[in-house]
Amino acid sequence: MMDFREGHRGLRALLAALAAAGFAISAYLAWTHVSGAAPVCVGNSDGCETIQTSRYSEILGVPVAALGLFAYATMLVCAVLRGEGAAILGVFLALIGVLFSAYLTYLDLFVIRAICQWCMANVAAVIAYLVFGTVRLRLAGSDALKTADRR
Amino acid sequence: MQKGSARLLVAMAVVAVVVAGLLMGLSQLGGGGSPESFTGIPQDGTRLGREEAPVTIRLYEDFQCPACGQFARETLPEVVERHVKSGDARLVSETLAFIGPDLVYAARAAGEQDRYWQYAALLFENQGAENSGYVTDEFLTRQAEEVEGLDMGQWQRERKKSYDEELASVQQRADEAGVNSTPTLVVSGPGGEATIRGAVPIRDVDRAVEEVGG
């Protein structure tokens, strides 16, 4: 049974797992982008390569996957740390991630017209992080309220 | 949750939206069909790229067609980057004037000074709604002023010339190639010919170039 209290260890472990998964996927995509290797796509589709080589795969010369790498690393640290501050920062990054992922998914589907399973997995990870991160934040908020009441 | 925390969360959400919006804006700056993309590539009239390139991509397009605009903004920069700059292919713009010849005349006049592609990129970048009357003399002149190195006096004179003969030749080639919609790309090379229709993504062009490249 997941422990949602006592520093929300179970919830934080889940968030850490999601951030680690996102980090691993981003690391793989960043590596393929920098090395020029074609990402392995399920079903031998070339959607991942099409997206990875499109003009939208970089922002001011920085691979989008590298931005994801940085964001997930920070989200991982936020998941490991206790306290409301870490929970807020984690949700903040996840919210940016979800909004930006929605934009990227729109580009994939309607502009580049290709689907990359790695990108979709990343979208799922960041949405899940936002949902569970928000739960953690609510619990952290009510804990803070109880502590204040006791005083 | 306390009032202060609620305010903090609202502020956080607002900042997140702003940051995400900023990222989206910056992402749109990447690559793009800006006139600078053609710097250093040989041009002659409506041709872009080395004359002796093994593959020729004839791009049948119309400056007011929205799908052509989408192709010019989204895919063309990649085509130039991957196939034209490398010398593997040359692009030839075959503009059809389904809607009105003013745009084609203006672009061809820029082509007289080997600045056709820079001007065409601006026309697509600033494309208005089809048949909305956005193509005015002022619009055409404003775009021309943006093209670096274009002699405006010469451009004004040359755009008053008739390019009807050239337009008729393009129409004839289009008919022979079975082009009935824009954009259509006819890719030819030592390995044969391939026709691609619509605002296709770059991978379709990659495939066709590879296929006919021999």
mmCIF file of C-alpha atoms in Angstrom, chain B residues 26-175:
data_model
loop_
_atom_site.group_PDB
_atom_site.id
_atom_site.type_symbol
_atom_site.label_atom_id
_atom_site.label_comp_id
_atom_site.label_asym_id
_atom_site.label_seq_id
_atom_site.Cartn_x
_atom_site.Cartn_y
_atom_site.Cartn_z
ATOM 1 C CA LEU B 26 11.425 30.596 -29.562
ATOM 2 C CA SER B 27 10.716 27.224 -31.137
ATOM 3 C CA GLN B 28 9.042 28.976 -34.072
ATOM 4 C CA LEU B 29 12.217 30.975 -34.677
ATOM 5 C CA GLY B 30 14.232 27.858 -35.440
ATOM 6 C CA GLY B 31 15.185 27.383 -39.094
ATOM 7 C CA GLY B 32 12.264 28.872 -40.934
ATOM 8 C CA GLY B 33 11.969 30.142 -44.436
ATOM 9 C CA SER B 34 13.682 33.415 -43.748
ATOM 10 C CA PRO B 35 15.379 35.082 -46.697
ATOM 11 C CA GLU B 36 18.742 34.536 -44.971
ATOM 12 C CA SER B 37 18.333 30.754 -45.549
ATOM 13 C CA PHE B 38 19.331 31.269 -49.196
ATOM 14 C CA THR B 39 22.585 33.082 -48.524
ATOM 15 C CA GLY B 40 25.483 31.585 -50.441
ATOM 16 C CA ILE B 41 23.348 29.339 -52.661
ATOM 17 C CA PRO B 42 23.597 30.004 -56.405
ATOM 18 C CA GLN B 43 20.415 31.418 -57.936
ATOM 19 C CA ASP B 44 19.398 32.121 -61.482
ATOM 20 C CA GLY B 45 15.911 33.420 -62.114
ATOM 21 C CA THR B 46 13.546 30.911 -60.529
ATOM 22 C CA ARG B 47 16.270 28.294 -59.995
ATOM 23 C CA LEU B 48 17.945 27.750 -56.646
ATOM 24 C CA GLY B 49 21.053 25.582 -56.371
ATOM 25 C CA ARG B 50 23.817 24.325 -58.639
ATOM 26 C CA GLU B 51 22.791 24.126 -62.275
ATOM 27 C CA GLU B 52 24.568 20.776 -62.657
ATOM 28 C CA ALA B 53 22.924 19.214 -59.548
ATOM 29 C CA PRO B 54 21.924 15.613 -60.390
ATOM 30 C CA VAL B 55 18.361 15.956 -59.060
ATOM 31 C CA THR B 56 15.848 18.616 -60.101
ATOM 32 C CA ILE B 57 12.877 19.445 -57.915
ATOM 33 C CA ARG B 58 10.213 21.355 -59.820
ATOM 34 C CA LEU B 59 7.940 23.000 -57.295
ATOM 35 C CA TYR B 60 4.531 23.844 -58.755
ATOM 36 C CA GLU B 61 3.043 26.432 -56.454
ATOM 37 C CA ASP B 62 0.783 29.419 -56.158
ATOM 38 C CA PHE B 63 1.683 32.342 -53.904
ATOM 39 C CA GLN B 64 -1.862 32.680 -52.567
ATOM 40 C CA CYS B 65 -2.498 28.995 -51.939
ATOM 41 C CA PRO B 66 -2.500 28.265 -48.174
ATOM 42 C CA ALA B 67 -1.043 24.751 -48.561
ATOM 43 C CA CYS B 68 1.816 26.227 -50.612
ATOM 44 C CA GLY B 69 2.412 28.712 -47.809
ATOM 45 C CA GLN B 70 2.493 25.886 -45.281
ATOM 46 C CA PHE B 71 4.943 23.904 -47.403
ATOM 47 C CA ALA B 72 7.156 26.976 -47.958
ATOM 48 C CA ARG B 73 7.271 27.773 -44.260
ATOM 49 C CA GLU B 74 7.486 24.263 -42.790
ATOM 50 C CA THR B 75 9.220 21.951 -45.255
ATOM 51 C CA LEU B 76 11.054 24.032 -47.844
ATOM 52 C CA PRO B 77 13.747 25.314 -45.446
ATOM 53 C CA GLU B 78 14.642 21.677 -44.683
ATOM 54 C CA VAL B 79 14.696 20.801 -48.402
ATOM 55 C CA VAL B 80 17.111 23.675 -49.012
ATOM 56 C CA GLU B 81 19.240 22.751 -46.021
ATOM 57 C CA ARG B 82 19.468 19.016 -46.801
ATOM 58 C CA HIS B 83 19.426 18.764 -50.563
ATOM 59 C CA VAL B 84 20.118 22.122 -52.202
ATOM 60 C CA LYS B 85 22.942 23.444 -50.018
ATOM 61 C CA SER B 86 24.700 20.101 -50.319
ATOM 62 C CA GLY B 87 24.538 20.349 -54.120
ATOM 63 C CA ASP B 88 22.491 17.143 -54.501
ATOM 64 C CA ALA B 89 19.466 18.920 -55.929
ATOM 65 C CA ARG B 90 18.344 22.157 -57.521
ATOM 66 C CA LEU B 91 14.952 23.677 -56.948
ATOM 67 C CA VAL B 92 12.950 25.301 -59.713
ATOM 68 C CA SER B 93 9.916 27.322 -58.724
ATOM 69 C CA GLU B 94 7.126 26.825 -61.220
ATOM 70 C CA THR B 95 4.596 29.404 -60.123
ATOM 71 C CA LEU B 96 1.121 29.030 -61.457
ATOM 72 C CA ALA B 97 -1.109 32.066 -61.323
ATOM 73 C CA PHE B 98 -4.491 30.534 -60.578
ATOM 74 C CA ILE B 99 -5.562 33.571 -58.617
ATOM 75 C CA GLY B 100 -3.695 36.550 -60.009
ATOM 76 C CA PRO B 101 -0.446 37.242 -61.856
ATOM 77 C CA ASP B 102 0.693 40.298 -59.833
ATOM 78 C CA LEU B 103 2.544 38.188 -57.280
ATOM 79 C CA VAL B 104 4.235 36.104 -59.943
ATOM 80 C CA TYR B 105 5.311 39.170 -61.902
ATOM 81 C CA ALA B 106 6.737 40.753 -58.747
ATOM 82 C CA ALA B 107 8.621 37.586 -57.825
ATOM 83 C CA ARG B 108 9.950 37.084 -61.335
ATOM 84 C CA ALA B 109 11.117 40.701 -61.358
ATOM 85 C CA ALA B 110 13.091 39.941 -58.189
ATOM 86 C CA GLY B 111 14.398 36.858 -60.010
ATOM 87 C CA GLU B 112 15.878 39.138 -62.683
ATOM 88 C CA GLN B 113 18.272 40.199 -59.943
ATOM 89 C CA ASP B 114 18.689 36.603 -58.709
ATOM 90 C CA ARG B 115 16.648 37.305 -55.583
ATOM 91 C CA TYR B 116 13.543 35.340 -56.488
ATOM 92 C CA TRP B 117 13.741 32.935 -53.554
ATOM 93 C CA GLN B 118 14.284 35.606 -50.915
ATOM 94 C CA TYR B 119 11.252 37.481 -52.230
ATOM 95 C CA ALA B 120 9.119 34.328 -52.525
ATOM 96 C CA ALA B 121 9.982 33.401 -48.914
ATOM 97 C CA LEU B 122 8.708 36.800 -47.772
ATOM 98 C CA LEU B 123 5.523 36.430 -49.818
ATOM 99 C CA PHE B 124 4.788 33.114 -48.110
ATOM 100 C CA GLU B 125 5.850 34.352 -44.689
ATOM 101 C CA ASN B 126 3.399 37.257 -44.971
ATOM 102 C CA GLN B 127 0.718 35.405 -46.902
ATOM 103 C CA GLY B 128 -2.805 36.678 -46.288
ATOM 104 C CA ALA B 129 -6.103 34.879 -46.688
ATOM 105 C CA GLU B 130 -6.718 33.586 -50.181
ATOM 106 C CA ASN B 131 -8.450 36.148 -52.426
ATOM 107 C CA SER B 132 -8.825 38.588 -49.538
ATOM 108 C CA GLY B 133 -7.351 41.464 -51.525
ATOM 109 C CA TYR B 134 -4.164 41.648 -49.439
ATOM 110 C CA VAL B 135 -2.003 41.702 -52.587
ATOM 111 C CA THR B 136 -1.743 45.419 -53.176
ATOM 112 C CA ASP B 137 1.057 47.426 -54.764
ATOM 113 C CA GLU B 138 1.987 48.579 -51.297
ATOM 114 C CA PHE B 139 2.200 44.967 -50.031
ATOM 115 C CA LEU B 140 4.405 43.891 -52.941
ATOM 116 C CA THR B 141 6.686 46.897 -52.557
ATOM 117 C CA ARG B 142 6.995 46.449 -48.797
ATOM 118 C CA GLN B 143 8.183 42.861 -49.261
ATOM 119 C CA ALA B 144 10.637 43.918 -51.979
ATOM 120 C CA GLU B 145 12.125 46.532 -49.655
ATOM 121 C CA GLU B 146 12.899 43.724 -47.223
ATOM 122 C CA VAL B 147 15.045 41.866 -49.761
ATOM 123 C CA GLU B 148 18.656 42.709 -49.162
ATOM 124 C CA GLY B 149 20.501 44.075 -52.173
ATOM 125 C CA LEU B 150 17.428 44.379 -54.409
ATOM 126 C CA ASP B 151 17.604 47.413 -56.679
ATOM 127 C CA MET B 152 14.121 48.804 -56.136
ATOM 128 C CA GLY B 153 14.119 50.997 -59.249
ATOM 129 C CA GLN B 154 15.007 48.066 -61.469
ATOM 130 C CA TRP B 155 12.478 45.841 -59.688
ATOM 131 C CA GLN B 156 9.684 48.389 -60.172
ATOM 132 C CA ARG B 157 10.495 48.635 -63.879
ATOM 133 C CA GLU B 158 10.757 44.904 -64.413
ATOM 134 C CA ARG B 159 7.588 43.949 -62.615
ATOM 135 C CA LYS B 160 5.645 45.998 -65.153
ATOM 136 C CA LYS B 161 6.996 43.759 -67.907
ATOM 137 C CA SER B 162 4.829 40.912 -69.146
ATOM 138 C CA TYR B 163 5.817 37.437 -67.997
ATOM 139 C CA ASP B 164 2.853 35.843 -69.752
ATOM 140 C CA GLU B 165 5.110 33.788 -72.008
ATOM 141 C CA GLU B 166 6.951 32.313 -69.012
ATOM 142 C CA LEU B 167 3.639 31.660 -67.257
ATOM 143 C CA ALA B 168 2.316 29.862 -70.326
ATOM 144 C CA SER B 169 5.456 27.671 -70.434
ATOM 145 C CA VAL B 170 4.994 26.800 -66.758
ATOM 146 C CA GLN B 171 1.342 25.946 -67.392
ATOM 147 C CA GLN B 172 2.359 23.741 -70.314
ATOM 148 C CA ARG B 173 4.939 21.880 -68.204
ATOM 149 C CA ALA B 174 2.341 21.514 -65.448
ATOM 150 C CA ASP B 175 -0.167 20.040 -67.899
#
